[in-house]
GROMACS .gro file of C-alpha atoms in nm:
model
  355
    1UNK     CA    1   1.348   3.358  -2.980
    2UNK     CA    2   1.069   3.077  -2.992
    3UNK     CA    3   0.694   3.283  -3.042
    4UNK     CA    4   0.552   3.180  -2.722
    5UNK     CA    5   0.197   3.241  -2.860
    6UNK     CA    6   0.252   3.048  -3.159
    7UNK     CA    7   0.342   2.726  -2.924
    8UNK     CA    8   0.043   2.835  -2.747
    9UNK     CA    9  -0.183   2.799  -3.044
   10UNK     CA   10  -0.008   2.508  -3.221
   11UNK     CA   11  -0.140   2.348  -2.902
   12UNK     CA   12  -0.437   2.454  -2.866
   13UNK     CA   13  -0.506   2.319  -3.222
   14UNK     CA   14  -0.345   1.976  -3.132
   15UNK     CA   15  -0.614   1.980  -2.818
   16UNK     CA   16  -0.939   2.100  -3.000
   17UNK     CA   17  -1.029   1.728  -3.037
   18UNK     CA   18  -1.090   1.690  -2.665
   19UNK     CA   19  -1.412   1.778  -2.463
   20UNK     CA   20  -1.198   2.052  -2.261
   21UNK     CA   21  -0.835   2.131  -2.192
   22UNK     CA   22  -0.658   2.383  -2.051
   23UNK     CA   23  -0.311   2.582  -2.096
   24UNK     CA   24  -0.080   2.794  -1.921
   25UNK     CA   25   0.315   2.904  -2.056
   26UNK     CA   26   0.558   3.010  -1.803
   27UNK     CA   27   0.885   3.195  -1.924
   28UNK     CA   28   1.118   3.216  -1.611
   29UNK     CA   29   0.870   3.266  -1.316
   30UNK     CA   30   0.606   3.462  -1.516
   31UNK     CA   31   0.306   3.343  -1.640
   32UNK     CA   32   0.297   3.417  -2.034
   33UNK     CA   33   0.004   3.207  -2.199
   34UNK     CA   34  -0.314   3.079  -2.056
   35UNK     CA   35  -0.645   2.975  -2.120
   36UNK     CA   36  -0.870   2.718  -2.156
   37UNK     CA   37  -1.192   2.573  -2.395
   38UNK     CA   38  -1.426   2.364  -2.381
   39UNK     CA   39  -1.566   2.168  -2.105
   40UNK     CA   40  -1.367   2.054  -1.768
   41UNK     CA   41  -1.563   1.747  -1.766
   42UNK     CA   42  -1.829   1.558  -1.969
   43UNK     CA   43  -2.126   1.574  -1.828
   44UNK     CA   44  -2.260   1.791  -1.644
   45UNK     CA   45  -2.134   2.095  -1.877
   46UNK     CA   46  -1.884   2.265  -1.690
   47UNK     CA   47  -1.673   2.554  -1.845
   48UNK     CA   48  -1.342   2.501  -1.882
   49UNK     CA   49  -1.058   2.768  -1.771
   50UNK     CA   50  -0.706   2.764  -1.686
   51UNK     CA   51  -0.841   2.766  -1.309
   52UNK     CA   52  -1.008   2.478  -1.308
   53UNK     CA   53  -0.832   2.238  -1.124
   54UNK     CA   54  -0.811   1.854  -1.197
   55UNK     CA   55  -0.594   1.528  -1.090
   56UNK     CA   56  -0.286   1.577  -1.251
   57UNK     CA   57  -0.212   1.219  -1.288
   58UNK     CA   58   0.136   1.100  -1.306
   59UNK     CA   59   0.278   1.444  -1.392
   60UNK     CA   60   0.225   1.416  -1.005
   61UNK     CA   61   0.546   1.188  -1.001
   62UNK     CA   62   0.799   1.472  -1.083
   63UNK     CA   63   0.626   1.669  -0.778
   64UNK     CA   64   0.683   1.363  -0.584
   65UNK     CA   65   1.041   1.302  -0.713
   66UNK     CA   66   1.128   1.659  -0.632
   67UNK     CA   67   1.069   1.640  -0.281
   68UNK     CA   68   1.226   1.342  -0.274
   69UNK     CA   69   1.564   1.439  -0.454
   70UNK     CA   70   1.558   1.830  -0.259
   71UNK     CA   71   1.546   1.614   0.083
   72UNK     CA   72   1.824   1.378  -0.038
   73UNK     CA   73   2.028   1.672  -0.059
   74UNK     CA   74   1.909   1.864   0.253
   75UNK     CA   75   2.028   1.499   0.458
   76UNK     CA   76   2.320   1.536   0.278
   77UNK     CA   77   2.301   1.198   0.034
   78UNK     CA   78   2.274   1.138  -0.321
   79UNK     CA   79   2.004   0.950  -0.556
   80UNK     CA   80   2.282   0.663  -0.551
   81UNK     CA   81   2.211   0.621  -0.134
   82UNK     CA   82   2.062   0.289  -0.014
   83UNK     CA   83   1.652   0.289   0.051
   84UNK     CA   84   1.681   0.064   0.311
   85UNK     CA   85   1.762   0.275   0.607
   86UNK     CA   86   1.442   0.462   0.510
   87UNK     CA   87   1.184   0.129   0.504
   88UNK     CA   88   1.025   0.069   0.840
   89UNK     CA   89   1.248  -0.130   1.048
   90UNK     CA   90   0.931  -0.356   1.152
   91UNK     CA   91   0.957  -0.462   0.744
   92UNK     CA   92   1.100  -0.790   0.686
   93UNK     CA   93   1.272  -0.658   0.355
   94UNK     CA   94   1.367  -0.893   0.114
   95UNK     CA   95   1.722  -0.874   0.047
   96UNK     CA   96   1.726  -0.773  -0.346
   97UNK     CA   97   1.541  -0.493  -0.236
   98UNK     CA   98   1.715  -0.377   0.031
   99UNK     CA   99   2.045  -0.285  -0.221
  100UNK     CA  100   1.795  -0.077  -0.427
  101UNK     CA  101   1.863   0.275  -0.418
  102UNK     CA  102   1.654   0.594  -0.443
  103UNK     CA  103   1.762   0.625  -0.840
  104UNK     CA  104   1.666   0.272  -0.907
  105UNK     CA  105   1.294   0.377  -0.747
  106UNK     CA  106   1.303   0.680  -0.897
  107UNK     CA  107   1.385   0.571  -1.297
  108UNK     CA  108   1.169   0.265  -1.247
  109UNK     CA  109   1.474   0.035  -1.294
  110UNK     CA  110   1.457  -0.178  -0.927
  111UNK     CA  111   1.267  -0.462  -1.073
  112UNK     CA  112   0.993  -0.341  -0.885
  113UNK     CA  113   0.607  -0.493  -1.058
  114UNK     CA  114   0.269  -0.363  -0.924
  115UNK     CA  115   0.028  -0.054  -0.934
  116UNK     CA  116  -0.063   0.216  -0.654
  117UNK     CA  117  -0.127  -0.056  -0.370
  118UNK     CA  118  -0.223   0.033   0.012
  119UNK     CA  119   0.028   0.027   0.307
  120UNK     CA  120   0.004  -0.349   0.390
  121UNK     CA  121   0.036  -0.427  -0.017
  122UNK     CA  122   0.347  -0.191  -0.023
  123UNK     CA  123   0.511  -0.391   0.251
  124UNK     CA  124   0.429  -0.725   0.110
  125UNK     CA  125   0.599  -0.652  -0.205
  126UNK     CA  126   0.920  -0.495   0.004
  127UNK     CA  127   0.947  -0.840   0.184
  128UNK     CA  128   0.921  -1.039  -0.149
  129UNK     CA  129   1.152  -1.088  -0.428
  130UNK     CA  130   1.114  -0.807  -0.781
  131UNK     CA  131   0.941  -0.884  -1.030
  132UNK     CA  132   1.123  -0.725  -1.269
  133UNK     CA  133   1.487  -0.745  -1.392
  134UNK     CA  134   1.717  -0.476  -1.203
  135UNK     CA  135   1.864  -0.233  -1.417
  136UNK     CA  136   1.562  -0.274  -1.705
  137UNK     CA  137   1.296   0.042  -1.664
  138UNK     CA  138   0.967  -0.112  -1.582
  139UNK     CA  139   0.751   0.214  -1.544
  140UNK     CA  140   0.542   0.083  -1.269
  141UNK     CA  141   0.317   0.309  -0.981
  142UNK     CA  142   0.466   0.096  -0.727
  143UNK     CA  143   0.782   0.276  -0.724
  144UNK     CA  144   0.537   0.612  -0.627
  145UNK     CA  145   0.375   0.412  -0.349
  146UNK     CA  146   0.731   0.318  -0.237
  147UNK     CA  147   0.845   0.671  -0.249
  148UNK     CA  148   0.573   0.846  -0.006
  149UNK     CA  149   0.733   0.618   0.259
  150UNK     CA  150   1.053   0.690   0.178
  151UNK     CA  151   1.017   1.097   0.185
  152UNK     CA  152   0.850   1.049   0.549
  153UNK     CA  153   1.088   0.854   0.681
  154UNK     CA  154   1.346   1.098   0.533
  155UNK     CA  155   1.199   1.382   0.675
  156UNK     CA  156   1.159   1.273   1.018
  157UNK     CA  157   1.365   0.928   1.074
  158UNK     CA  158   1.408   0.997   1.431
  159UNK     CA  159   1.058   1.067   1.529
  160UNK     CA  160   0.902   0.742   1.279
  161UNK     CA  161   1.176   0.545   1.433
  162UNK     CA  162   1.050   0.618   1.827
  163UNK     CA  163   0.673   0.603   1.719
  164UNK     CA  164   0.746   0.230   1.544
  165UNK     CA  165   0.946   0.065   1.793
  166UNK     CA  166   0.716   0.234   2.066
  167UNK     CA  167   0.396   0.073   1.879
  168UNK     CA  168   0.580  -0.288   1.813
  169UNK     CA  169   0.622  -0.308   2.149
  170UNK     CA  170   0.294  -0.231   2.238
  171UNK     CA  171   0.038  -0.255   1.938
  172UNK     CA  172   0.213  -0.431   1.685
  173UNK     CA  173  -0.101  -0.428   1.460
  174UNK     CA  174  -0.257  -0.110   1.497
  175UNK     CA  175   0.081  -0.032   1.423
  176UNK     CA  176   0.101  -0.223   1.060
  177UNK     CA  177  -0.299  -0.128   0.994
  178UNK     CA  178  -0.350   0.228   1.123
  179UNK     CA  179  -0.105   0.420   1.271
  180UNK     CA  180   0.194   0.413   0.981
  181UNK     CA  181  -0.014   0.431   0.740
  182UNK     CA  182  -0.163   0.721   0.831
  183UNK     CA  183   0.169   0.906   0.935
  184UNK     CA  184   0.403   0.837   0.634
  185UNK     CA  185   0.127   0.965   0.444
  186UNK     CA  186   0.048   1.253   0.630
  187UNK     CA  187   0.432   1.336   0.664
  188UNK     CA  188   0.491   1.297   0.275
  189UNK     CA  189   0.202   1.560   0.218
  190UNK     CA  190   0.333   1.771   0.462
  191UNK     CA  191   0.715   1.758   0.337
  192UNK     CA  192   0.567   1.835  -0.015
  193UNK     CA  193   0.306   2.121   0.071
  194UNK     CA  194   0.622   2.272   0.279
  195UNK     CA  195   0.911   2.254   0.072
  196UNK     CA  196   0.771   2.220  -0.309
  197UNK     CA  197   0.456   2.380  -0.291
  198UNK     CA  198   0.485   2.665  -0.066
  199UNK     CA  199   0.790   2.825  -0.227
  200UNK     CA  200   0.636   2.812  -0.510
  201UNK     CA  201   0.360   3.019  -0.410
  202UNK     CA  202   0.102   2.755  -0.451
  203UNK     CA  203  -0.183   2.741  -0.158
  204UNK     CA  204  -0.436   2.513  -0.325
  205UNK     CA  205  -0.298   2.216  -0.425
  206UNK     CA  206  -0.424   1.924  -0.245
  207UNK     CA  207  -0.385   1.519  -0.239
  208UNK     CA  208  -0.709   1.413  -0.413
  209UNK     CA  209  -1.069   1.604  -0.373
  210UNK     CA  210  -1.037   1.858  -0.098
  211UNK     CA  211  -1.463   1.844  -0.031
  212UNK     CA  212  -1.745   1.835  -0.234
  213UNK     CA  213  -1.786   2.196  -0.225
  214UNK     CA  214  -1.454   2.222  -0.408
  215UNK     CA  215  -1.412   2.355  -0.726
  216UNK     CA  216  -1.267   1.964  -0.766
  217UNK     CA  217  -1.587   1.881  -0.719
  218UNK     CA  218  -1.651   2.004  -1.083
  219UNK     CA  219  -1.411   1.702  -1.199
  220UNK     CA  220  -1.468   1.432  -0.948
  221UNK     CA  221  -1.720   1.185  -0.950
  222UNK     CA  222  -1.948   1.269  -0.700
  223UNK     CA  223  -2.288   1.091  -0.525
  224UNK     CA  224  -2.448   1.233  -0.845
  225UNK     CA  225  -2.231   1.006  -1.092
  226UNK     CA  226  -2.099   1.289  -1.254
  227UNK     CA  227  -1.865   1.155  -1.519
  228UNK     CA  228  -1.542   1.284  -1.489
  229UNK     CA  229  -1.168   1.094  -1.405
  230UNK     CA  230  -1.307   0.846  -1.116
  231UNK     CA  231  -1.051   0.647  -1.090
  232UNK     CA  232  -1.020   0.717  -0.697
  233UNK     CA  233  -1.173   0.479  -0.488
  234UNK     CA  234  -1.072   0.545  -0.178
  235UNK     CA  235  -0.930   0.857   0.032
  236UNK     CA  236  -0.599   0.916  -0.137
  237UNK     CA  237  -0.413   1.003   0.210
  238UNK     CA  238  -0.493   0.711   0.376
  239UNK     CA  239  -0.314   0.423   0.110
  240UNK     CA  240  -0.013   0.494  -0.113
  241UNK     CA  241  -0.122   0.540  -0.477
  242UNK     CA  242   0.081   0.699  -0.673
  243UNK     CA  243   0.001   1.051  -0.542
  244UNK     CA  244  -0.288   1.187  -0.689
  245UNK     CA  245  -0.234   1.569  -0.648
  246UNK     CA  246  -0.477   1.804  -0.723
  247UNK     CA  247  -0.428   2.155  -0.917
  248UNK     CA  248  -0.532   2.410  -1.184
  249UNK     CA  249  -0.294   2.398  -1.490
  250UNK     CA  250  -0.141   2.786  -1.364
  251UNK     CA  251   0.000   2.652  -1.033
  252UNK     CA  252   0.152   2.356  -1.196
  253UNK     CA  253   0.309   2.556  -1.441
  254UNK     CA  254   0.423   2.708  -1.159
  255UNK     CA  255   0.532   2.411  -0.997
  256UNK     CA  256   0.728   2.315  -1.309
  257UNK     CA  257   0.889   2.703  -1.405
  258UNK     CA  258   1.037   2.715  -0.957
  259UNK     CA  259   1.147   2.389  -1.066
  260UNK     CA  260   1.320   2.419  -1.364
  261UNK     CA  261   1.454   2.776  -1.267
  262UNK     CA  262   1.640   2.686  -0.985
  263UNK     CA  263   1.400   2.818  -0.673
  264UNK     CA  264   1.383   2.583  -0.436
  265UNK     CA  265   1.621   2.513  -0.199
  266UNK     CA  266   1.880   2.268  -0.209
  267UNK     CA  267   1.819   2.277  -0.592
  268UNK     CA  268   1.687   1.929  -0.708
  269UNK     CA  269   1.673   1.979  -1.056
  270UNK     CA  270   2.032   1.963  -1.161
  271UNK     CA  271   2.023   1.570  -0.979
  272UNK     CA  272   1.637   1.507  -1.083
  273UNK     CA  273   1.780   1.634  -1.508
  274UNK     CA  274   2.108   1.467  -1.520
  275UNK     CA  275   2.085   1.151  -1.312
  276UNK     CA  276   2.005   0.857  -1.570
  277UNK     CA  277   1.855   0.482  -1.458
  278UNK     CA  278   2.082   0.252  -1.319
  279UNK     CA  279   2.188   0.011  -1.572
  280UNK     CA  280   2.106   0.234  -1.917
  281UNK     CA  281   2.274   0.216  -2.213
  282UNK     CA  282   2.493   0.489  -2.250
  283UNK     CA  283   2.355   0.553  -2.619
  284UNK     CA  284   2.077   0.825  -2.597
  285UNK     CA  285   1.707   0.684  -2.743
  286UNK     CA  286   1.608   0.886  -3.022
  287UNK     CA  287   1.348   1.131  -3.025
  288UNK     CA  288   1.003   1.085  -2.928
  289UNK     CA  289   1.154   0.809  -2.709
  290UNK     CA  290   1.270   0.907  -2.347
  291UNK     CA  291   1.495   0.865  -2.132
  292UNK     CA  292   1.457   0.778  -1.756
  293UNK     CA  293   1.539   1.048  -1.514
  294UNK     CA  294   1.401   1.147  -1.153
  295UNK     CA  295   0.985   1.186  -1.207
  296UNK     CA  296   1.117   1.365  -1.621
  297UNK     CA  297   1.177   1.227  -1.864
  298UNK     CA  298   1.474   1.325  -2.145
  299UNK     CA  299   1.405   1.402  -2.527
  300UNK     CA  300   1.583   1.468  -2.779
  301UNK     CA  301   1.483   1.722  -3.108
  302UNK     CA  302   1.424   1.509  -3.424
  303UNK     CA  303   1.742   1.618  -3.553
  304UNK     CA  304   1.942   1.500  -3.254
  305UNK     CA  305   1.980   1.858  -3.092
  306UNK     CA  306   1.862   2.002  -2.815
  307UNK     CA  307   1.729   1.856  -2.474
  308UNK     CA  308   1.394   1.876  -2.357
  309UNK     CA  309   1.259   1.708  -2.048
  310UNK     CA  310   0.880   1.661  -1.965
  311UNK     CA  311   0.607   1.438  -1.829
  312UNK     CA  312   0.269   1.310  -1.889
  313UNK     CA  313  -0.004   1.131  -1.704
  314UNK     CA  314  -0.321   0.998  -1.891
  315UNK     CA  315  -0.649   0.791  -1.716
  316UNK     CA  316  -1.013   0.712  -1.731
  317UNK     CA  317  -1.128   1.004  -1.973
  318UNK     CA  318  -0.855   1.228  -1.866
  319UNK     CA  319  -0.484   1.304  -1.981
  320UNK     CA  320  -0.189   1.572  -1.882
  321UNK     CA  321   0.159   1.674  -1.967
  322UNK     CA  322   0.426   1.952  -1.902
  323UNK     CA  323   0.782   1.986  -2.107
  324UNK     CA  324   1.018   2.261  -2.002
  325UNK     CA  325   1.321   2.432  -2.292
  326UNK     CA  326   1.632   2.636  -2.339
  327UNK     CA  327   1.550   2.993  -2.166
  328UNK     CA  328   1.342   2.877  -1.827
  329UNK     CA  329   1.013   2.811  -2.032
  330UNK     CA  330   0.776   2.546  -1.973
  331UNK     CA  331   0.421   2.426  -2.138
  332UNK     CA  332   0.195   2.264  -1.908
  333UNK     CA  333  -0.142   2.154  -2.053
  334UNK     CA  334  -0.474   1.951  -1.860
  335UNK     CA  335  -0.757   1.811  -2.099
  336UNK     CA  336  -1.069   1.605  -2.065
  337UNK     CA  337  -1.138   1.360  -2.373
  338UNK     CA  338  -1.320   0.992  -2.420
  339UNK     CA  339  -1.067   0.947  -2.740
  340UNK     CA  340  -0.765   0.979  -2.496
  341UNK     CA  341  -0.429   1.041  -2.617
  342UNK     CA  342  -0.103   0.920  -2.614
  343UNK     CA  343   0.251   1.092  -2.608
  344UNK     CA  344   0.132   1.385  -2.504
  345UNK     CA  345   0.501   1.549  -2.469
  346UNK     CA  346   0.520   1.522  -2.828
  347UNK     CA  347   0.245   1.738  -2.871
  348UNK     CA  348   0.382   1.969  -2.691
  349UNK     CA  349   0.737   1.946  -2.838
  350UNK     CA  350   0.589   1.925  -3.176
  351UNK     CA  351   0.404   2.238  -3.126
  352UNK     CA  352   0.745   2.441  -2.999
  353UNK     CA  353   0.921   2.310  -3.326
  354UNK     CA  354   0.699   2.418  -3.557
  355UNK     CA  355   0.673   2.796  -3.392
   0.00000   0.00000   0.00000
């Protein structure tokens, strides 16, 4: 049996370089290992703990991708159904994209080219040709952006279909500018909070800052040009970045261990583990290379045993990641650090090998 707090201080060794970070080990659904050192951001000093809460980045992508695969299955389809029957019907979708299907979005592989973009962005790049080459992973935010629609319309295809043909008629561009905007965003964060978040026993977790008052006020830059990860603009629930949630490291650890352990409900993480990007070569990549999945990605142990999956986010002066192993345990980590880092899975893996 792996020494969970030997993992726990292999990483915290691999982390001391950074201005703060944070840790938390779950085994099953129980919280094993946390802690944090340091500082949460860089200046002001603010303590860091393992309840500090912080963007998690594009670990925020597997919390995205889970709603997304556990509604799949709650409609009754598959990763390999057709998008386009979940795209506005007022989009004028280009053709190549309309064969894409939820795995090609998922594992990056649709051809799709851009960053986090606002609604009208999103539905420019629907209604042009990719970018990209289908069937090649080109990890791009776009395919995040995409996805926020896609839950909504998902979760409530009935409802968006009435409110869009009701508004084309009518308002046709408050409709475009304001009013689905505002909805498919407001539906994805309610689909998530509902089905991911709440059975998980998370309350706090949030789409960007929740108000200056926050505790996410002590990462945020503020009106007071704190430093800290500022790389949101504008209010994260009314464009579609690439999600932006909001957490301490404990709750998603938490996220990660209901995930990984089978507790939601239809169970996404048997489709989200095993479901590879359209067009991959059927060879594995070698360790610390990964393969595609839904919002994880697949590793291999140097000596070509064992699968681990994980993710990682990294921006500004901030970077995350989360791997889960053999026995229902995951490693979830947050830190704050001008140097940056890269890989940050390996780190982790790297520090449950050498336990």
């Amino acid at each position: 049996m792996t020494d969970l707090g030997a993992v726990f201080s292999n990483l915290d060794g691999k982390l001391s370089f950074t201005e703060g970070h944070s840790i938390a080990i779950h085994q099953g659904l129980n919280l094993k290992n946390n802690a944090g050192a340091g500082k949460a951001r860089i200046n002001p000093d603010v303590t860091m703990t393992s309840l500090i809460r912080m963007d998690v980045l594009s670990m925020s992508k597997t919390i995205t991708a889970a709603g997304v695969v556990r509604q799949l299955l709650a409609s009754g389809l598959t990763p390999a159904h057709g998008i386009r029957p979940f795209l506005p019907a007022s989009w004028n979708v280009n053709a190549q994209i309309a064969q894409l299907t939820f795995a090609h979005v998922m594992t990056h592989s649709g051809g799709l080219i851009g960053d986090q973009s606002d609604f009208g962005q999103l539905k420019a790049l629907c209604e042009s040709p990719p970018g990209g080459t289908l069937g090649v992973v080109h990890y791009q935010n776009i395919n995040y952006s995409l996805l926020r629609v896609l839950l909504a319309y998902l979760s409530c295809p009935l409802s968006l279909g009435w409110l869009e043909a009701r508004a084309q008629t009518l308002l046709p561009t408050v409709l475009a500018q304001t009013v689905l905007p505002t909805v498919t965003a407001t539906m994805y964060a309610d689909n998530i909070q509902r089905n991911i978040m709440a059975p998980a026993g998370i309350g706090h977790a949030s789409i960007g800052p929740e108000s200056p008052t926050n505790l996410q006020a002590e990462w945020f830059a503020d009106a007071h040009d704190h430093l800290g990860d500022q790389h949101l603009s504008t209010n994260p629930i009314l464009v579609c970045g690439a999600d932006h949630w909001n957490m301490d490291v404990r709750d998603y650890g938490r996220f990660i261990a209901h995930l990984i352990n089978g507790s939601f409900s239809p169970d996404p993480w048997p489709t989200m583990r095993d479901t590879r990007a359209p067009g991959a070569a059927s060879a594995l990549p070698a360790y610390p290379i990964g393969d595609a999945r839904l919002g994880v990605w697949r590793f291999q142990a140097p000596d070509g045993t064992g699968n681990f999956y994980g993710h990682n986010g990294d921006w500004s002066d901030a970077f995350t990641g989360w791997m889960a192993f053999n026995g229902g345990i995951n490693v979830t980590f947050f830190a704050n650090s001008t140097l940056g880092a890269t890989e940050q899975e390996r780190m982790i893996l790297d520090s449950w090998l050498a336990a």
